[in-house]
Coordinates of C-alpha atoms and ligand atoms in Angstrom, one line a residue:
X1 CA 145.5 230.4 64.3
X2 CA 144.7 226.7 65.8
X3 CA 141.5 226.5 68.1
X4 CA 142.6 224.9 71.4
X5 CA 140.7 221.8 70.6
X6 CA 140.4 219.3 73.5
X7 CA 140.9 215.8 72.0
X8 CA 138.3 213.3 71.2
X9 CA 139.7 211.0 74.7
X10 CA 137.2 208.3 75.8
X11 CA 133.7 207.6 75.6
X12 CA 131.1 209.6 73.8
X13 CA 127.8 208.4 74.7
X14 CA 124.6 209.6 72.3
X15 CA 121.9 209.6 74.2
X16 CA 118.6 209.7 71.9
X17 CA 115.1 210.9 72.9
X18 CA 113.0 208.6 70.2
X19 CA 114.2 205.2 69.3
X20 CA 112.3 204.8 66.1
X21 CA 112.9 203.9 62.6
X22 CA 116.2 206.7 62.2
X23 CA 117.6 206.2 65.3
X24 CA 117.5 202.5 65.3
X25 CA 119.2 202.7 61.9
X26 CA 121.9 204.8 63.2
X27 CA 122.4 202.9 66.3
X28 CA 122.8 199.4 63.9
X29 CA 124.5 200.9 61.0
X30 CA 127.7 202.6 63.7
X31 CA 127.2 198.6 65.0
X32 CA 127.7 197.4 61.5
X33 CA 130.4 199.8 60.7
X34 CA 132.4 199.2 63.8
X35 CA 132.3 195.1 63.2
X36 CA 133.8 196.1 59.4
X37 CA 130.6 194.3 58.0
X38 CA 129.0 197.8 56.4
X39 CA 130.1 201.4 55.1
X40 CA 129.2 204.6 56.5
X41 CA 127.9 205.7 53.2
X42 CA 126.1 209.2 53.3
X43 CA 128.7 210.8 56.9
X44 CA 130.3 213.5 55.8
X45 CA 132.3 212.8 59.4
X46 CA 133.4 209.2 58.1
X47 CA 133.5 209.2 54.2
X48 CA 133.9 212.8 52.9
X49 CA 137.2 214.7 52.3
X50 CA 138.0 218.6 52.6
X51 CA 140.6 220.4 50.3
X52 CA 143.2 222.4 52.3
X53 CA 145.3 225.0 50.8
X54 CA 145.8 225.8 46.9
X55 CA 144.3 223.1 44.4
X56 CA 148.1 222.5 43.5
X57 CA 148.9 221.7 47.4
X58 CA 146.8 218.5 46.7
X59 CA 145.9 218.3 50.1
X60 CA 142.6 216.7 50.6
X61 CA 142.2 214.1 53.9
X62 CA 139.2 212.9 55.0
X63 CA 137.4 214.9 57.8
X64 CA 137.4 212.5 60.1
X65 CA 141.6 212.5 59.6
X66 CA 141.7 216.7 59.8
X67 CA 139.6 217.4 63.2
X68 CA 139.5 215.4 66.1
X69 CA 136.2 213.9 66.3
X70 CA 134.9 210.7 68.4
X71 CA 135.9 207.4 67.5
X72 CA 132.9 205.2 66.4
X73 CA 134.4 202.4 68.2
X74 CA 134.1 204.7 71.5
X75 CA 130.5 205.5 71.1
X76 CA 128.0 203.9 73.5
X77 CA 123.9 204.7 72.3
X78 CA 121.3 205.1 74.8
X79 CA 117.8 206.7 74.6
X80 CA 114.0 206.9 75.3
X81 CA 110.8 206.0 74.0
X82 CA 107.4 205.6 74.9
X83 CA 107.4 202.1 73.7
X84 CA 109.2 199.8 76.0
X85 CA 110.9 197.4 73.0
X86 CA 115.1 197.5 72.8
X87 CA 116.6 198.6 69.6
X88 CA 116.7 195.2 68.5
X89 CA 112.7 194.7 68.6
X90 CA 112.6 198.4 67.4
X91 CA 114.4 197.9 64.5
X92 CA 112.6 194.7 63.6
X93 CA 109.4 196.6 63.7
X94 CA 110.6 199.7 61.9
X95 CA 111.8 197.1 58.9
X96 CA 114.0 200.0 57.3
X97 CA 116.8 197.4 57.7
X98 CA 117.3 193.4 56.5
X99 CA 117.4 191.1 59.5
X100 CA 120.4 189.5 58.3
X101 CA 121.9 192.9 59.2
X102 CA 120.3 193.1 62.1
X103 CA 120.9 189.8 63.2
X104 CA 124.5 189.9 62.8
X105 CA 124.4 193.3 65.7
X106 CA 121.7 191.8 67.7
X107 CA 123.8 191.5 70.9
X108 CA 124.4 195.1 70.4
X109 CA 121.0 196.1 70.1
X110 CA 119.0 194.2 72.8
X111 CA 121.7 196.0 74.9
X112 CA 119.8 199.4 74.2
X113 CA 116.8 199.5 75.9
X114 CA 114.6 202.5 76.5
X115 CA 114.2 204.9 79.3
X116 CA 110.8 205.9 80.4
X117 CA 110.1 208.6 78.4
X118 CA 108.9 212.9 79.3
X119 CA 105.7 212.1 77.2
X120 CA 102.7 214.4 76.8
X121 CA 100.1 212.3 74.9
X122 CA 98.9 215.9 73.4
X123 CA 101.6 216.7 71.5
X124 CA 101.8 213.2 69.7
X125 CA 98.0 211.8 70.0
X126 CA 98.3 209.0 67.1
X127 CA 100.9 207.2 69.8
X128 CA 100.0 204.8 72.2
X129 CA 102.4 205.3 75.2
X130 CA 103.4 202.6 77.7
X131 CA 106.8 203.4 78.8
X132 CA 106.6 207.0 80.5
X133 CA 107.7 208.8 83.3
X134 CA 105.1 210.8 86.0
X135 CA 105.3 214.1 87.2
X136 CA 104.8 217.9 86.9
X137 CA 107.4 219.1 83.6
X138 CA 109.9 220.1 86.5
X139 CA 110.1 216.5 88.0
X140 CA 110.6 215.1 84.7
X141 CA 113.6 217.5 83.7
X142 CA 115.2 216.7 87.2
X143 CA 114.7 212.9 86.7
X144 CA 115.7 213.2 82.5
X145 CA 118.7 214.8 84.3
X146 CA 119.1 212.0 86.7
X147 CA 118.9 209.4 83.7
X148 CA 121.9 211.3 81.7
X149 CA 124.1 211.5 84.7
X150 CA 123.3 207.6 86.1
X151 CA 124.1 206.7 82.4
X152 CA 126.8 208.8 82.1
X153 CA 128.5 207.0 85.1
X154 CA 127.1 203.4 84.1
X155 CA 128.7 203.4 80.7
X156 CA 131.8 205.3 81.7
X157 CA 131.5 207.6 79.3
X158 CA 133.9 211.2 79.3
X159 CA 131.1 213.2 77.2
X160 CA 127.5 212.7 76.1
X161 CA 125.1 214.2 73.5
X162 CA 121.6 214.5 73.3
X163 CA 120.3 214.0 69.5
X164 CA 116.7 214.3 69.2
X165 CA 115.0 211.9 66.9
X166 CA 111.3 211.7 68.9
X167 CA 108.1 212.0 66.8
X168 CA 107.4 215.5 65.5
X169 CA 105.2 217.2 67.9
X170 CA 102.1 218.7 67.0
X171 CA 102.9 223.3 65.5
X172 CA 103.8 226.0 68.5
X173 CA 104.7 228.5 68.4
X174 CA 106.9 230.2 71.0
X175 CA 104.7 232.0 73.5
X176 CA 105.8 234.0 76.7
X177 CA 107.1 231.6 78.9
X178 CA 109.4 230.9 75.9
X179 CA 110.9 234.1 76.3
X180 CA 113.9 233.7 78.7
X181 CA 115.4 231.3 81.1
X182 CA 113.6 232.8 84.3
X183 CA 110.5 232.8 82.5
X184 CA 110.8 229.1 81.3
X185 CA 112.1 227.6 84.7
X186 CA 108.9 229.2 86.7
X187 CA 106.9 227.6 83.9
X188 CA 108.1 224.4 84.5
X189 CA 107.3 224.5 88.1
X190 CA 104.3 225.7 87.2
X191 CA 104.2 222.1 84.8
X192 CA 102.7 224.6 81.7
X193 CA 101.7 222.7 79.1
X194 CA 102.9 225.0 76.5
X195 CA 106.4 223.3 77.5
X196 CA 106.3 220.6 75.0
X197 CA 108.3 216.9 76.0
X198 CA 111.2 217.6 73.4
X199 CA 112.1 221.3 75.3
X200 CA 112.0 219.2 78.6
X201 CA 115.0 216.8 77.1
X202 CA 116.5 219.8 75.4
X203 CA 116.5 221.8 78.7
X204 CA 117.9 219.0 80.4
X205 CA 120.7 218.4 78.3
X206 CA 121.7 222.2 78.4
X207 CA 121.5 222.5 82.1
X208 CA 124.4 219.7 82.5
X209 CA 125.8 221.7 79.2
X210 CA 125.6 219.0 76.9
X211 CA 125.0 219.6 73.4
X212 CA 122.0 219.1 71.9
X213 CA 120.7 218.2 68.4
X214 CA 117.0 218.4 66.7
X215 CA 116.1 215.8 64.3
X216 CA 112.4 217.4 64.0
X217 CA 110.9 220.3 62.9
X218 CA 109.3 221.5 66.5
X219 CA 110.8 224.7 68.1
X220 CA 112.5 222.6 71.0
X221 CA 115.8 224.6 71.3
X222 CA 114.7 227.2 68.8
X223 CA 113.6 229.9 71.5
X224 CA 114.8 232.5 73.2
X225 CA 114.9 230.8 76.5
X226 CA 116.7 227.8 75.0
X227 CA 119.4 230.2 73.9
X228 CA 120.1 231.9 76.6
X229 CA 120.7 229.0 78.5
X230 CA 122.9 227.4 75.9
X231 CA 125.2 230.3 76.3
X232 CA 124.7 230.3 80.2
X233 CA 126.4 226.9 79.9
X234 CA 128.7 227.2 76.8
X235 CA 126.7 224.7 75.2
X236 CA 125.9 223.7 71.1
X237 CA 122.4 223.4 70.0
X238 CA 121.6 223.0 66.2
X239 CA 118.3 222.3 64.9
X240 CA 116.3 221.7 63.4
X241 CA 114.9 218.9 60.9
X242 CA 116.9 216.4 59.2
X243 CA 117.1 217.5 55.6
X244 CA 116.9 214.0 53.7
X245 CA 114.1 213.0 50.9
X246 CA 112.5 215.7 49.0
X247 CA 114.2 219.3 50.9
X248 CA 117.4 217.7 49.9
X249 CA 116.6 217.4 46.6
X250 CA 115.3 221.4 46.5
X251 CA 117.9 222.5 48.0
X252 CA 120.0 220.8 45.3
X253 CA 118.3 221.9 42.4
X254 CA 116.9 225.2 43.4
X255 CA 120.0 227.2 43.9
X256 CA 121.0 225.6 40.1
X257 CA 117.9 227.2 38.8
X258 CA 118.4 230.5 40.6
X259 CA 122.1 230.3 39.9
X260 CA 120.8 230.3 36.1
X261 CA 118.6 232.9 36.6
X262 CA 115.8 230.9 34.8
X263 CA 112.1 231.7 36.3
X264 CA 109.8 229.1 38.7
X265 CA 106.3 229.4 38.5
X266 CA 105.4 226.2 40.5
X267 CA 106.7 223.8 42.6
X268 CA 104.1 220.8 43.8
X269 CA 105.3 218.4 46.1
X270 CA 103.8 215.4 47.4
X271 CA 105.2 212.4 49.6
X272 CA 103.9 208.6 50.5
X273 CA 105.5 206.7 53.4
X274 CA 104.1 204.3 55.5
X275 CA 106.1 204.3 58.7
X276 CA 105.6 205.4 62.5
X277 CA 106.4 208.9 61.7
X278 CA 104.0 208.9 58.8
X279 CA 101.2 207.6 61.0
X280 CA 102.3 210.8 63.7
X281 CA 102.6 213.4 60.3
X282 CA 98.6 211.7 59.8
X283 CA 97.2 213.7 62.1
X284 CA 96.5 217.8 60.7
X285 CA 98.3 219.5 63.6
X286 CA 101.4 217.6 63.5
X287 CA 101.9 218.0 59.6
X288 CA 101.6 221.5 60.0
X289 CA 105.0 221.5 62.2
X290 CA 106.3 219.6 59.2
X291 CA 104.8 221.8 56.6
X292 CA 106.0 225.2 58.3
X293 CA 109.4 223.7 58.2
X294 CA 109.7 222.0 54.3
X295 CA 107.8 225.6 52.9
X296 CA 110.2 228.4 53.8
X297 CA 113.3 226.6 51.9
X298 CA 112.3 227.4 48.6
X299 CA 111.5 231.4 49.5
X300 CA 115.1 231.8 51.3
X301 CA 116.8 230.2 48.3
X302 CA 115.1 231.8 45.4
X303 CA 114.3 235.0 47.0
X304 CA 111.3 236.1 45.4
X305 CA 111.7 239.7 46.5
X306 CA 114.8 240.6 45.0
X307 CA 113.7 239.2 42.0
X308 CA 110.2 239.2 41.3
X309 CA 109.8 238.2 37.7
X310 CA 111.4 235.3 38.2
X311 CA 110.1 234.3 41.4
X312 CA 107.4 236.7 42.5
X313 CA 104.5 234.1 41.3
X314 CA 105.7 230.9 43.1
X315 CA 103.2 228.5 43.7
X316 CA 104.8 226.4 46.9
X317 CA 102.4 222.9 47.6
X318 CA 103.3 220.2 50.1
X319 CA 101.6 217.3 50.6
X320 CA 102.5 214.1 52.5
X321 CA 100.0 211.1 52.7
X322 CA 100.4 207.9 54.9
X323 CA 100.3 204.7 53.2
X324 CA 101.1 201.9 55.0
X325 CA 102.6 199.7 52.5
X326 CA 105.2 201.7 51.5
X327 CA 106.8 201.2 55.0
X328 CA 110.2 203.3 55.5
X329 CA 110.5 203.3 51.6
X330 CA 109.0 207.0 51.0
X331 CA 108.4 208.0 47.6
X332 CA 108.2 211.7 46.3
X333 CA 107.1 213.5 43.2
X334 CA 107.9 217.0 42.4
X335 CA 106.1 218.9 39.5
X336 CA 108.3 221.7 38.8
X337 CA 106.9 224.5 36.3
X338 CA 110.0 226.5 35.3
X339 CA 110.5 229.5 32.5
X340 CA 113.7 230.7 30.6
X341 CA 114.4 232.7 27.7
X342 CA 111.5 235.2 26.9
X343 CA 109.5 233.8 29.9
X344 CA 109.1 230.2 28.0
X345 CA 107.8 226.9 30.1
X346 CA 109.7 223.8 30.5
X347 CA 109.0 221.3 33.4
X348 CA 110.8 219.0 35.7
X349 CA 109.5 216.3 37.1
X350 CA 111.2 213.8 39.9
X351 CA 110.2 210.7 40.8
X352 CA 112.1 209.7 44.3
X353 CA 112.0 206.0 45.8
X354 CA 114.1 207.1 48.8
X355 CA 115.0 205.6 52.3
X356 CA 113.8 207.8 55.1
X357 CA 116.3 206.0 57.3
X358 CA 118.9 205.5 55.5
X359 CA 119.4 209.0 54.8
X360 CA 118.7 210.2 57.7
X361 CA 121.1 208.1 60.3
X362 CA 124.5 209.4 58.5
X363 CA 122.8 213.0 59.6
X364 CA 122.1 212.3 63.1
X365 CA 125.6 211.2 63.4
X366 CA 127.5 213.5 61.8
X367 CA 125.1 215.8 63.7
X368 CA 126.3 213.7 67.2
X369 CA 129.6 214.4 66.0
X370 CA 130.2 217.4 65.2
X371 CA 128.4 218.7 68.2
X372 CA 130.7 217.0 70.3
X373 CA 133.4 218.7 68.1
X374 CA 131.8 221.8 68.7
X375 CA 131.7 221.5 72.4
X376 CA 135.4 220.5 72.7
X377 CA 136.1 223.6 70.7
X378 CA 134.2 226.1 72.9
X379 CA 131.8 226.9 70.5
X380 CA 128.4 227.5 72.1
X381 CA 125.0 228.3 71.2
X382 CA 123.4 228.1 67.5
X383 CA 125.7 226.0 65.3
X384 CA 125.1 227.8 62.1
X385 CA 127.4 225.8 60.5
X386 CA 125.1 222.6 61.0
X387 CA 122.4 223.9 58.7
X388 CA 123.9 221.6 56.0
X389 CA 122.0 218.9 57.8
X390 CA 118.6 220.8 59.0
X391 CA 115.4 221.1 56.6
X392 CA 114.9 224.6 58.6
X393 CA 118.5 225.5 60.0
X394 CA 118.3 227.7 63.2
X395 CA 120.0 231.4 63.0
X396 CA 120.8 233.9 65.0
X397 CA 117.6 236.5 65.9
X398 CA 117.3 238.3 62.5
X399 CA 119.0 236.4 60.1
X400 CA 117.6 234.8 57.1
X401 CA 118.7 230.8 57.2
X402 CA 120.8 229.9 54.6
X403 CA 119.4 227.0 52.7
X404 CA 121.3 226.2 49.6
X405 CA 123.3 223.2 50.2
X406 CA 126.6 224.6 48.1
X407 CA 126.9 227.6 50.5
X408 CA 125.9 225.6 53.8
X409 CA 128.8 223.2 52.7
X410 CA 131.5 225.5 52.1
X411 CA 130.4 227.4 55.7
X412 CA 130.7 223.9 57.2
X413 CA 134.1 223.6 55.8
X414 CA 135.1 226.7 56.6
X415 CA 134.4 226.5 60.0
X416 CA 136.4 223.2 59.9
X417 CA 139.6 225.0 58.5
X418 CA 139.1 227.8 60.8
X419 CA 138.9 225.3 63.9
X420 CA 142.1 224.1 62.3
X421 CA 144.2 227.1 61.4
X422 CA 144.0 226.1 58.1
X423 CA 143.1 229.2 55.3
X424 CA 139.4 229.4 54.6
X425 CA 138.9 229.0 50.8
X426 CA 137.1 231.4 48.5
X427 CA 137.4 229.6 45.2
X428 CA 138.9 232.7 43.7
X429 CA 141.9 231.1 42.3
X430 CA 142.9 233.9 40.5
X431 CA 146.5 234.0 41.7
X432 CA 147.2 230.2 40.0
X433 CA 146.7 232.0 36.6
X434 CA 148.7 235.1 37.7
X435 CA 151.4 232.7 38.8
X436 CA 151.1 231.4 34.8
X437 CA 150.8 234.7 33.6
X438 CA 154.5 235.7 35.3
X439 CA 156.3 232.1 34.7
X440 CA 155.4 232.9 30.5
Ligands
LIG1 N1 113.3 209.7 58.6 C1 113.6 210.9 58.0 O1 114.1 211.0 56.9 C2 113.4 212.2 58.8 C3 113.7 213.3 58.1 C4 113.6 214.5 58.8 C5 113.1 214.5 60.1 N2 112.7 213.4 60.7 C6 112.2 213.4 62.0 O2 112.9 212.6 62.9 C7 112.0 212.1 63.8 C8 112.1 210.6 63.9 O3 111.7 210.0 62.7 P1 111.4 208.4 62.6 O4 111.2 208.1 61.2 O5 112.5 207.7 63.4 O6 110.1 208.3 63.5 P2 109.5 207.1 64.4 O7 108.1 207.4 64.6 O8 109.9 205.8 63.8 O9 110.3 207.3 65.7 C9 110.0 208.3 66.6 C10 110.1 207.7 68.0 O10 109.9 208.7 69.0 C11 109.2 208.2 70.0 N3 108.7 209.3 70.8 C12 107.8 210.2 70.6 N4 107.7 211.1 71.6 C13 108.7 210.8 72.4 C14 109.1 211.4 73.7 N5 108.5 212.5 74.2 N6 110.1 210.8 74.3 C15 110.8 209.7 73.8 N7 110.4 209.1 72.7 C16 109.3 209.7 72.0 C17 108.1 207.4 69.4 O11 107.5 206.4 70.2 C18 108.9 206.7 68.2 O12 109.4 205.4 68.6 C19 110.6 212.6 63.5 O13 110.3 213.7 64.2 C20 110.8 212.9 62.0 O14 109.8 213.9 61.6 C21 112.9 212.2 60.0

């Protein structure tokens, strides 16, 4: 049966806490797209298809033609930063873009200009902030809240969501006061510092029951207290970590190798990039958010203890390095020391010159997107069906995150069909050749 979906009517404004190097190349690239000068190349929302019925229905639209998502011509972008430049100046600086590009959406850009931003020089140290907002964590939620609202009105918009593409704060874990919603609002009174700036956006956005979307690998809306009041307010949250570069590549090859059954003994990983967030991932506490988040793919896809020969002696390394002249333009290399047949050793190696940016923007707004779908659809809480974006996809309490790509997919486009009233697909297919079998 059909969700009661309300339709995608009039402005969706994305509001973004962070207006560095990903978001300023989403912001640009919907700019581009919307003057017909670019392609949205890497959406799901705007390029991919979806198969609906049997293979010999050949029914396969485009996603953005099957569910009623946002118009990109009806999106208006807004944000934050510490920094006080506008998306034009941010963009120029970040350099993940040509400035012929930018250039031709200037106009666009300059239009963006950052809010003061809920800062807390401790959880970012290696940024230098001059654009911020005062107050104990309680005044800056209500005045976060204020700046959604005022914008809200300003640009006319009929929905808004909250992406977050801020630096990665420095590793939490969730301690008391991140236990429930009573526990979490005293704190914030009581301006505890264990509230980091990205919960005080997130907690915002959930009290006026707007969606809300992590781009980084802190907690944010991955705690109890978080959840709770997402469901208070019948509100989406998905987190966390945009899975571009390097995880997307494991979680591409991986389940192959598992699906093989052939053996891993090692898996070294090491990164260059040269941007903003490289110089924030510099410092030791703030890589280990990033660390904790990239590690625990690998475990949850190969399973090492359901199949210990194969996977039981994994050596898992991680390293990422800033150097500055690589810019945006991270590079990768993954040693991986496999085994097959009678426990003999082969090895893969991959050498990636990736964007950062450029695959992380068609994320963050499929991630806008689909949030605002979700909302629409009365969906509310974790959006498990997100994780095909997320380096380290939020679950229920208890549940193992699934990680493979192929199976995060096929949820995705289940929960698509099932939105629709369309029958989910198993790939069993067995009745096409029964349907053979009887017409010989
Ligand atoms: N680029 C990728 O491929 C990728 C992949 C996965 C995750 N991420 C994550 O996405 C986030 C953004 O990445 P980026 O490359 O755009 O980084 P960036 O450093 O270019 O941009 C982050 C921006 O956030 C701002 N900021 C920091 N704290 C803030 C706060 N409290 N309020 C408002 N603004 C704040 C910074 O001033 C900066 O301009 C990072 O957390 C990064 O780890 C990026």
């Amino acid at each position: 049966m059909k969700t009661n979906i309300k339709p995608a009517e009039g402005k969706l404004g994305i509001l973004i806490p962070g207006l560095g190097a990903v978001a300023t190349t989403l912001i640009a690239g919907v700019e581009a797209v919307k003057k017909g000068i670019s392609q949205p190349i890497g959406s799901l929302t705007q390029m991919g298809s979806i198969r609906l019925g049997k293979r010999t229905e050949n029914r396969n639209p485009k996603v953005k033609d099957f569910v009623p998502l946002a118009n990109l011509n009806d999106i208006v972008f807004g944000g934050w930063d510490v920094y006080t430049d506008n998306v034009y100046e941010a963009a120029m600086k970040a350099k993940v873009l040509e400035p012929g590009l930018l250039n031709a959406v200037k106009a666009e850009l300059e239009a963006v200009v950052p809010m003061k931003a809920a800062f807390d020089t401790n959880y970012a140290k290696n940024l230098i902030a001059t654009n911020v907002k005062t107050g104990t964590r309680y005044e800056l939620a209500q005045a976060v809240m204020n700046d959604i609202l005022s914008f809200k009105e300003k640009n006319n918009c009929d929905r808004i969501v909250l992406v977050w593409c801020g630096s990665t704060e420095i590793y939490y874990e969730a301690s008391d006061i991140h236990q429930t919603l009573e526990k979490f609002e005293q704190a914030l009174i009581d301006d505890d510092k264990r509230i980091s700036p990205s919960m005080i956006y997130a907690y915002s956005a959930l009290k006026l029951g707007i969606p809300f979307a992590n781009g980084a690998p802190n907690l944010t809306v991955d705690i109890p207290a978080m959840i709770e009041l997402a469901k208070l307010t019948e509100t989406p949250i998905a987190g966390k970590d945009f899975k571009t570069g390097q995880t997307l590549m494991k979680t591409i090859l991986a389940p192959g190798l598992a699906a093989r059954s052939l053996g891993v003994r090692g898996w070294f990983s090491t990164n260059i990039l040269g941007n903003r967030d490289g110089l924030v991932l510099d410092d030791p506490d703030n890589f280990k958010t990033k660390e904790v988040s990239k590690l625990g793919v690998l475990e949850d896809i190969l399973k090492p203890d359901a199949h210990p020969e194969l996977y039981g002696d994994l050596y898992h390394k991680i390293r990422i390095d800033y150097y500055p002249p690589h810019g945006d333009n991270k590079e990768s290399w993954d040693n991986i020391d496999i085994f097959g047949w009678l426990g003999y050793k082969m090895q893969i190696k991959i050498n990636f010159l990736c964007r950062d940016s450029i695959l992380a923007a068609p994320i963050a707004l499929d991630l806008a997107l689909f949030s605002d779908l979700a909302k629409r659809a009365n969906l509310s809480g974790i959006q498990e069906w997100l994780s095909f974006y997320l380096k380290s996809p939020q679950t229920a309490p208890g549940l193992h995150p699934e990680n493979d790509i192929f199976k995060q997919l096929i949820k995705l486009q289940n929960t698509l069909r099932h939105l629709m009233g369309e029958d989910l697909i198993t790939h069993l297919g067995l009745d096409y050749y029964q349907e053979l079998v009887d017409v010989l």
